[in-house]
Coordinates of C-alpha atoms and ligand atoms in Angstrom, one line a residue:
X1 CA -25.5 -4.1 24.2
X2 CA -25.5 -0.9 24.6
X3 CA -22.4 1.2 26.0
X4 CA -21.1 5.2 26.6
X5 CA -22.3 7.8 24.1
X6 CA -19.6 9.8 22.2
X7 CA -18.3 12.9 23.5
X8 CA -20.2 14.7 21.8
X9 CA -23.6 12.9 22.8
X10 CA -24.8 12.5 19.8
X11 CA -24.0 9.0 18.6
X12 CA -24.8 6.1 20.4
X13 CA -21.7 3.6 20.9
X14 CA -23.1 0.5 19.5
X15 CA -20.8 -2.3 21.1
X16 CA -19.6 -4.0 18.3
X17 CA -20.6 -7.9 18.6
X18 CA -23.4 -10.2 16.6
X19 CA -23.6 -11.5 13.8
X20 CA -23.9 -10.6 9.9
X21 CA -25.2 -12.7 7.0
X22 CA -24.5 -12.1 3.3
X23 CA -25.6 -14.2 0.2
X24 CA -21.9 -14.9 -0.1
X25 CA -18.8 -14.8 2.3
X26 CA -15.7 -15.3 0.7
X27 CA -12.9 -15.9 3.4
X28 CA -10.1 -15.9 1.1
X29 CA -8.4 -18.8 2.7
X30 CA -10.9 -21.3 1.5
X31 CA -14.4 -21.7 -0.6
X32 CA -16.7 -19.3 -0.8
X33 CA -19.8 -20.0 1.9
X34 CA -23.2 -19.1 0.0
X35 CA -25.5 -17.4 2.7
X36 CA -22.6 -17.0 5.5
X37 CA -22.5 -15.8 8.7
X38 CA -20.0 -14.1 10.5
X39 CA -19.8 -13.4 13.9
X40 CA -18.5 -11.0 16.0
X41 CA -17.0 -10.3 19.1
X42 CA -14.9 -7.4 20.7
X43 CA -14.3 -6.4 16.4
X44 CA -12.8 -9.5 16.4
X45 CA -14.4 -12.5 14.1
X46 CA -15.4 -15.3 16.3
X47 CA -17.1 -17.8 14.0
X48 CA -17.5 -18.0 10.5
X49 CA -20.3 -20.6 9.1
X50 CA -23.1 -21.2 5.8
X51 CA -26.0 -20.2 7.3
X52 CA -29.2 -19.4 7.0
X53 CA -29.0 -17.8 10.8
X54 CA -32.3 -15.9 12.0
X55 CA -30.3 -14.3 14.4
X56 CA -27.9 -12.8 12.3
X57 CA -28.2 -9.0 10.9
X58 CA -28.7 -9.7 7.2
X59 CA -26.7 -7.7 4.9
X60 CA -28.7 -9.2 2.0
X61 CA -27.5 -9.1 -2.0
X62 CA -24.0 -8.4 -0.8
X63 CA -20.7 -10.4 -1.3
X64 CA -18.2 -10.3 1.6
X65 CA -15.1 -10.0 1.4
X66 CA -11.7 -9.7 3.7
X67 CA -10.8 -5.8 4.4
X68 CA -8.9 -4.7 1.8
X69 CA -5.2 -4.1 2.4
X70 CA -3.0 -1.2 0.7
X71 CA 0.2 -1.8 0.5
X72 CA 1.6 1.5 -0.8
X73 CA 0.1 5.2 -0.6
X74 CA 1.2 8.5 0.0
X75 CA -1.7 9.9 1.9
X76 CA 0.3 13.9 1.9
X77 CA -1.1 13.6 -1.5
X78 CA -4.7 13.3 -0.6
X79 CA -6.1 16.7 -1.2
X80 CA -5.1 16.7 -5.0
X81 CA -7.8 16.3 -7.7
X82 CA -5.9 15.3 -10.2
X83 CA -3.1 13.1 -10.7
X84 CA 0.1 15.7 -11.9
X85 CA 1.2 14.8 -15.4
X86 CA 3.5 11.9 -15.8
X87 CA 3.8 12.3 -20.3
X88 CA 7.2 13.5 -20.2
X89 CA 8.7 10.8 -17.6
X90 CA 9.5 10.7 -14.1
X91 CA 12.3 13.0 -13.4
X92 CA 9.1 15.7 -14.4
X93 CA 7.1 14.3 -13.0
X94 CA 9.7 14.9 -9.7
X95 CA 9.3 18.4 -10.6
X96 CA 5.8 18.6 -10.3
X97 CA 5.9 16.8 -7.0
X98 CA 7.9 19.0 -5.6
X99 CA 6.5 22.2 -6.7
X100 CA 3.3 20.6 -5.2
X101 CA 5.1 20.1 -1.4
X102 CA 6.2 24.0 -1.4
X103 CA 3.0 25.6 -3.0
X104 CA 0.6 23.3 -0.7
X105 CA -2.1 25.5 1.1
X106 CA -4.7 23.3 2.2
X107 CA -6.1 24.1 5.9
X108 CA -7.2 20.5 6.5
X109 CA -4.3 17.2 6.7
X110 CA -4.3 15.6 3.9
X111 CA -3.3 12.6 5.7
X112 CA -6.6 13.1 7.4
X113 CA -8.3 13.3 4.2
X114 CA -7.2 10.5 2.9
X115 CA -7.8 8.1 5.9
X116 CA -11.4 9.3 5.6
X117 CA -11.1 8.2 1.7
X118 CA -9.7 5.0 2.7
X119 CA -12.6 4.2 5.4
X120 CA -15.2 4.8 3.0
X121 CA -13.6 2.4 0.4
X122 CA -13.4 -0.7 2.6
X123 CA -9.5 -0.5 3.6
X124 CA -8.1 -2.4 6.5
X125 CA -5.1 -1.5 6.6
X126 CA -2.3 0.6 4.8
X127 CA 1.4 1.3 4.4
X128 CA 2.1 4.7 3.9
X129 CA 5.0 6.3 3.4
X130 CA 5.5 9.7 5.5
X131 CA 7.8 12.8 4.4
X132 CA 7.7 14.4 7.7
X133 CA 7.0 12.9 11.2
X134 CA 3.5 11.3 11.1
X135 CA 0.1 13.0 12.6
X136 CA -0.9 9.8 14.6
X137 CA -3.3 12.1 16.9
X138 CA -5.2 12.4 13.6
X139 CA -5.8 8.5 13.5
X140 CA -9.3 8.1 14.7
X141 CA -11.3 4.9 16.2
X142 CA -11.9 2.2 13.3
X143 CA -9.0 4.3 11.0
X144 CA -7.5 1.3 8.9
X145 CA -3.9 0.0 10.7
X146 CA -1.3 1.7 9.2
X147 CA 2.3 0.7 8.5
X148 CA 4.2 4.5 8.4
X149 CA 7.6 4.0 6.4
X150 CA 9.3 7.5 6.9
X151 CA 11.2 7.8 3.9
X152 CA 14.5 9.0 3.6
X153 CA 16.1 10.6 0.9
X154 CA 20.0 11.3 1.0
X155 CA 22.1 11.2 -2.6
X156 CA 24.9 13.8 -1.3
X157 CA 27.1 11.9 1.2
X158 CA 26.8 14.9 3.6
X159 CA 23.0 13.8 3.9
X160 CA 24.0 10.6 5.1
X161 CA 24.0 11.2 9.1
X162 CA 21.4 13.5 8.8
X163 CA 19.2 10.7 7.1
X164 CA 20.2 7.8 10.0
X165 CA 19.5 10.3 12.6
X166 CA 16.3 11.0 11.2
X167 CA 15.2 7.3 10.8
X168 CA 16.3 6.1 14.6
X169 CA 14.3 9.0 16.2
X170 CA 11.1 8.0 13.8
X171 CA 11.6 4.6 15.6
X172 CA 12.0 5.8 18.8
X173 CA 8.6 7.1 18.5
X174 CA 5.0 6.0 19.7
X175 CA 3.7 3.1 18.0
X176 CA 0.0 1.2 18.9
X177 CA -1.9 -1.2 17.4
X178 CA -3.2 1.0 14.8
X179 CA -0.2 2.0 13.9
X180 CA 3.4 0.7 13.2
X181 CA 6.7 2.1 12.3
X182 CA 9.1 1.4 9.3
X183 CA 11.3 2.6 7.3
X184 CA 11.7 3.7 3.2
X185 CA 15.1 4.7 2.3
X186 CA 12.7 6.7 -0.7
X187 CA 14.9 5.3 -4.2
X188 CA 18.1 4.7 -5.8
X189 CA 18.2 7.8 -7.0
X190 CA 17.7 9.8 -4.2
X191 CA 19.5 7.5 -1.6
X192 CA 23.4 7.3 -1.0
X193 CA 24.2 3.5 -1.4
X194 CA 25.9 4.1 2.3
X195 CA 22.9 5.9 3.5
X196 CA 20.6 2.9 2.0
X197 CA 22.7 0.2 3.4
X198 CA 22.6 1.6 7.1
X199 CA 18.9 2.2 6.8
X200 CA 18.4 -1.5 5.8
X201 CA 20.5 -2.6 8.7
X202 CA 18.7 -0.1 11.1
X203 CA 15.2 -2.1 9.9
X204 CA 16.9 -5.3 10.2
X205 CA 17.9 -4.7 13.6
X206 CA 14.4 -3.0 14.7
X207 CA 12.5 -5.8 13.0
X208 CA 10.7 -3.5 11.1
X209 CA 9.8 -3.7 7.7
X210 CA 11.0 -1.4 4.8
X211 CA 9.4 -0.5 1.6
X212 CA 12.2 1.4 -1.7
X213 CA 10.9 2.4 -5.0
X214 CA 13.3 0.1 -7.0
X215 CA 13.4 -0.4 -11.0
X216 CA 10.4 2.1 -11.5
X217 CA 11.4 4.1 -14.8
X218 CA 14.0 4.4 -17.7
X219 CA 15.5 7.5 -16.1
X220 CA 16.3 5.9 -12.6
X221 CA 18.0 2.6 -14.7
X222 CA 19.8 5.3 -16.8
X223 CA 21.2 6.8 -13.9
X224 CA 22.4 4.3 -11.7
X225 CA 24.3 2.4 -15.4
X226 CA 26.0 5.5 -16.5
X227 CA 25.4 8.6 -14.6
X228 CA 23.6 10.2 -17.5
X229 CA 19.9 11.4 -18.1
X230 CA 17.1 13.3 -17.4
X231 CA 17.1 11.9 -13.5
X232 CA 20.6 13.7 -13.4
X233 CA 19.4 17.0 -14.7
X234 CA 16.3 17.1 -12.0
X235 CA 18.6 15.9 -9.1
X236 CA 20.7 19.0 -10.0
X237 CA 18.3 21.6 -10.3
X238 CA 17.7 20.4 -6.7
X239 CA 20.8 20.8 -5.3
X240 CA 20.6 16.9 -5.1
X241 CA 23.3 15.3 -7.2
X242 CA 26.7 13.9 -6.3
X243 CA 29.0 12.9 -8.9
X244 CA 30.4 10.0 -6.9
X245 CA 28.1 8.9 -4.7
X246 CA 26.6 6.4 -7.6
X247 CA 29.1 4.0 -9.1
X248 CA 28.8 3.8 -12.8
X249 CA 27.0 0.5 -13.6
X250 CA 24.9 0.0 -10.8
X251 CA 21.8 -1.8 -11.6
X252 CA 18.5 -2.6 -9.1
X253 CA 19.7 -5.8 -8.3
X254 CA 22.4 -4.2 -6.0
X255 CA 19.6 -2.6 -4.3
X256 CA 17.5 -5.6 -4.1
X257 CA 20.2 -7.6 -2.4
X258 CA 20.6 -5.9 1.1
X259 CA 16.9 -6.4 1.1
X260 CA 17.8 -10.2 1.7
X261 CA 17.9 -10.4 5.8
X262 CA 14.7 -8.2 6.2
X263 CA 11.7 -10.1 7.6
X264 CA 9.5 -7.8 5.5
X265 CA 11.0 -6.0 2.9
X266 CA 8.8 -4.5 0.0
X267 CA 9.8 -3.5 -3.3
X268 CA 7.5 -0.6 -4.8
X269 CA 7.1 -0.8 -8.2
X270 CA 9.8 -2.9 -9.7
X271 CA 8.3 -2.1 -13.3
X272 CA 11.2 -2.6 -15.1
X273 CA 12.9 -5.7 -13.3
X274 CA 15.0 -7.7 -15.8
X275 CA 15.3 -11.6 -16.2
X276 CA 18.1 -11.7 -13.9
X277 CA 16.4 -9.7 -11.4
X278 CA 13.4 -11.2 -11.4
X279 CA 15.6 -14.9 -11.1
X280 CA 17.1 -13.5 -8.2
X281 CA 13.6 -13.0 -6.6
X282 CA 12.6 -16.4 -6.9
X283 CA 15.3 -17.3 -4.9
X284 CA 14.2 -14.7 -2.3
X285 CA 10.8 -15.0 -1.7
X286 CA 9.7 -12.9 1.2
X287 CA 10.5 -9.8 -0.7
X288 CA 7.4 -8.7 -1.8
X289 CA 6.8 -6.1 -5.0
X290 CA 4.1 -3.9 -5.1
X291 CA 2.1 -3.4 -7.9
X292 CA 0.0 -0.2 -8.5
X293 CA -1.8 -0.9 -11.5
X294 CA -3.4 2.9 -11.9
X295 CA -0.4 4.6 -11.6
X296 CA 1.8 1.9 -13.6
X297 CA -1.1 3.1 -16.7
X298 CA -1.0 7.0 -15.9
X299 CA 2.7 6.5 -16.5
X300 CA 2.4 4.7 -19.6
X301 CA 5.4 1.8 -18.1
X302 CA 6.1 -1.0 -20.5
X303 CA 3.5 -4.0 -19.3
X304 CA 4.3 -4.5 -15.5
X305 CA 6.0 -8.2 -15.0
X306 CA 3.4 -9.3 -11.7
X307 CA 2.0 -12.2 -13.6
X308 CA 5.3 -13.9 -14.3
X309 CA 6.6 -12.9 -10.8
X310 CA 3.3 -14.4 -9.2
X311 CA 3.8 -17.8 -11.3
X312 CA 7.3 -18.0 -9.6
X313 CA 6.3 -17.7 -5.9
X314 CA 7.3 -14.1 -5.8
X315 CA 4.8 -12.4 -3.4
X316 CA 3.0 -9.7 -5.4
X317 CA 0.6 -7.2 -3.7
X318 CA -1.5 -3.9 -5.1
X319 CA -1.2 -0.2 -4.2
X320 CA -3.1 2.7 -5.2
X321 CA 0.3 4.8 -4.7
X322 CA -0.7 8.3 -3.9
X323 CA -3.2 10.5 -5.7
X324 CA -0.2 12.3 -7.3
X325 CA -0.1 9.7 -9.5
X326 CA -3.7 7.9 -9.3
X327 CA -7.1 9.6 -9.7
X328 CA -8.3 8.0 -6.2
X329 CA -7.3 6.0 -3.0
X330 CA -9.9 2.9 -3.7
X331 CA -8.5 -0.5 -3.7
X332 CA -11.6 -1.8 -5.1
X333 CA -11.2 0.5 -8.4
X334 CA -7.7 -1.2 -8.0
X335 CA -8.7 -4.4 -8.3
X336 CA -11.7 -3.8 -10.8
X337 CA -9.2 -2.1 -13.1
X338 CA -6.6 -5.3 -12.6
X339 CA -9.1 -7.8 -13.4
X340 CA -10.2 -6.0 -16.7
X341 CA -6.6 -5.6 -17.5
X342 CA -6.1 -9.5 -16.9
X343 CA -9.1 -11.7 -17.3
X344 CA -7.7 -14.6 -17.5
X345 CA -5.9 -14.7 -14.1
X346 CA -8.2 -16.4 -11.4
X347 CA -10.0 -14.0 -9.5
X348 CA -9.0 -15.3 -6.2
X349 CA -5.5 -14.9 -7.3
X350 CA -6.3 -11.1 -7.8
X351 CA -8.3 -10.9 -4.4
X352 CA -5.0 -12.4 -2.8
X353 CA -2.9 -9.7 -3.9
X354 CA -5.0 -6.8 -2.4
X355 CA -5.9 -8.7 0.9
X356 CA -3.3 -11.8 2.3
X357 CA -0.6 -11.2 0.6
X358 CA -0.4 -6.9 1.2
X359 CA -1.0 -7.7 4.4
X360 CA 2.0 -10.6 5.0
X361 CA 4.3 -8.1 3.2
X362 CA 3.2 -5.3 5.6
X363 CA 3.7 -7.6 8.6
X364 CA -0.2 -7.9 9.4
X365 CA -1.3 -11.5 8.7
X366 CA -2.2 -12.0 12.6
X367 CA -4.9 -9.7 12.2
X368 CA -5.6 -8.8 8.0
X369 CA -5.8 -10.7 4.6
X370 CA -9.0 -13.0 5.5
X371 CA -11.8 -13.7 7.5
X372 CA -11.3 -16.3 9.8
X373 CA -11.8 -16.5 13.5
X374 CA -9.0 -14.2 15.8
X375 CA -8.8 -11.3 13.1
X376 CA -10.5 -8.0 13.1
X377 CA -13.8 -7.8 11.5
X378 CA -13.5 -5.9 8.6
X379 CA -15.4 -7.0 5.6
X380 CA -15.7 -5.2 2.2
X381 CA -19.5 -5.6 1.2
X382 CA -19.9 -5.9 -2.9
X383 CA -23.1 -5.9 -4.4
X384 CA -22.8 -8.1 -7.7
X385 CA -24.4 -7.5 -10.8
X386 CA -27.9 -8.9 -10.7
X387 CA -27.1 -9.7 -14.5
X388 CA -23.9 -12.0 -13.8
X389 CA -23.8 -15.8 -12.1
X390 CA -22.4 -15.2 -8.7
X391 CA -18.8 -15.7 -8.4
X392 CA -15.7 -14.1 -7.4
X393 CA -14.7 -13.0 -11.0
X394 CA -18.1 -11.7 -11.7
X395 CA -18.3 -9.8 -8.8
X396 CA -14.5 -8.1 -9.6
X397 CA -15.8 -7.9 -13.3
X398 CA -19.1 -5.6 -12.6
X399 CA -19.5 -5.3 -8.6
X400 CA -19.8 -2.1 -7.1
X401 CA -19.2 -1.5 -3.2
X402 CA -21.9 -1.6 -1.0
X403 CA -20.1 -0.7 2.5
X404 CA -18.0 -2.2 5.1
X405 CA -18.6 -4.4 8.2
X406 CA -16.1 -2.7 10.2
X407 CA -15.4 -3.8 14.3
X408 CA -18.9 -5.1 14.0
X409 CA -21.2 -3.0 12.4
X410 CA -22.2 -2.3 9.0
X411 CA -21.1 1.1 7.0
X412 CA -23.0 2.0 3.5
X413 CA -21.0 3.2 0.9
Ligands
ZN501 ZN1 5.6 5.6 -3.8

């Protein structure tokens, strides 16, 4: 069926409905289907069955898989190359971020930039965390959903209205279904422990969920225990540091608890979690941490504890974080470069963390995370090794993207 052209006349508005077949579906919420079809209606899944179907559009040596969801990015970031050094720790690697914000001269949004980047590698949906009030006029047609944290940063206590202000006008803003609102009081570090618990409570009583960088390097644990360190130094050079507004001692864990009334609260990072903290989280299991396994390597982190947090229930999703700190935005690189790093953890286990479960954390499981009848149709298409047996973990070992089947039609890499 065929319906208006596009403004411009050009391209043909296909509307999206029928049906796709692909030597293997994988729903993610059940067995693989070898030849299966999916069928759509409205960009909405309708049916989902083994084929062979001589009706359906066949997508041929391709592997299907649920859109992939990213839990954490910084799309202002979009435009750099390369990611800035991180060798000499985080508090430079601060500096160099925010050298970056005042030097930037690009003509085109990176924000627009990087949506494109995320389209073309098969993402569904996002969370992003926004610096400034977001450009959702640049959010095209068949953009992946994006969950907008505007992050807050606040250490001085004279920040603190400023920062609440800020958040309740973000909220008061224009939300659809391709994008929603939350908040990210931005870190420890940078937050007043007043201004982060009055964020928390302003995302409790919105609903909305809320994404902190907790427990991510030496520095930040050095400066919340003592008051000391190289986090302390950068803070000051900015104008940033208050003496008081930290108690000495502090630890992550007293910025993990608040976190307990949220519906969808997300941890970023969490590299450095200790046994307690991690204890604590198996007691609280709808806080989700997000793992970015690129940016956890360019910052050379002792190994990242997902693997024990997964075995204990503890919700664990991937991020590409922002290209400040990764080479790209691709969520299948993500998961490629995961599954080298741990080959002995199922692949479905992986898949999970980079479709369902990023998506329950970002509050997107009605729609994201699998393929199964009532979501949106958005399919990653993986072309497996010709070499390999066809399964899941071959396909993450050696794979390489194909396209996407996005609100019903079919997108080459
Ligand atoms: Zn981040």
């Amino acid at each position: 069926m065929t319906g208006p052209t596009s403004f411009l006349g050009l391209t043909p508005w296909v509307d999206p409905e029928g049906r796709f077949s692909a030597r293997l579906v994988v729903p993610g919420d059940g067995p693989p289907i070898p030849n299966g079809v999916i069928e759509v209606a409205d960009g909405m899944i309708t049916d989902l069955f083994p084929g062979p179907d001589n009706t359906a559009t066949d997508l041929g040596n391709v592997v299907l898989l649920p859109g992939l969801v990213n839990a954490h990015t910084h799309l202002e970031f979009s435009a750099t190359t390369v990611p800035f050094p991180a060798n000499e720790g985080m508090a430079a690697w601060i500096g160099e971020v925010v050298t970056s914000r005042r030097t930037r001269t690009t003509h085109t949004n990176p924000v627009r930039t990087g949506l494109d980047e995320l389209n073309a590698s098969g993402t569904a949906a996002v969370g992003e965390i926004a610096t400034t009030d977001w450009p959702t006029d640049l959010l095209h047609e068949g953009d992946p959903t994006c969950v907008v944290f505007r992050e807050i940063i606040g250490l001085r206590p004279d920040r603190c209205n400023e920062g609440i202000a800020v958040a309740s006008d973000f909220l008061d803003g224009n939300t659809n279904n391709n994008c929603r609102l939350g908040l990210s009081p931005h870190a420890p570090y940078s937050v007043h422990p007043d201004l982060y618990l009055e964020l928390v409570g302003l995302a409790a009583s919105r609903d909305v969920p809320l994404a902190t960088h907790i427990a991510e390097s030496p520095e930040e644990l050095e400066l919340l225990a003592h008051g000391t360190g190289p986090m302390r130094e950068r803070l000051e050079s900015l104008n940033a540091w208050d003496g008081s507004s930290i108690p000495r001692g502090s630890s992550p864990l007293d910025y993990l608890t608040p976190l307990t009334n949220l519906r969808h609260p997300l941890v970023i990072h969490g590299n450095l979690l200790n046994d307690r903290e991690i204890s604590w989280l198996s007691q609280h299991r709808h806080i989700a941490i997000v793992y970015c396994p690129r940016t956890h390597a360019h910052f050379g982190h002792p190994p990242h504890p997902w693997a024990r947090l997964l075995e204990q229930g503890t919700p664990v999703a991937l991020g590409t974080d922002g290209r400040s700190s990764n080479p790209d935005l691709s969520m299948w690189k993500e998961l490629q470069f995961l599954a080298r790093l741990a080959p002995t953890v199922p692949a479905e286990n992986l898949l999970a963390m980079a479709t369902s479960t990023a998506a329950a954390a970002l509050g997107l499981s009605e729609s994201f995370g699998t393929l199964a009848p009532g979501k949106q149709a958005i399919a990653v298409g993986v072309t497996p090794s010709d070499t390999s047996p066809l399964s899941l973990a071959s396909v993450l070992a050696s794979g390489h993207l194909a396209g996407t089947l996005r609100s019903g039609r079919w997108h080459p890499a």
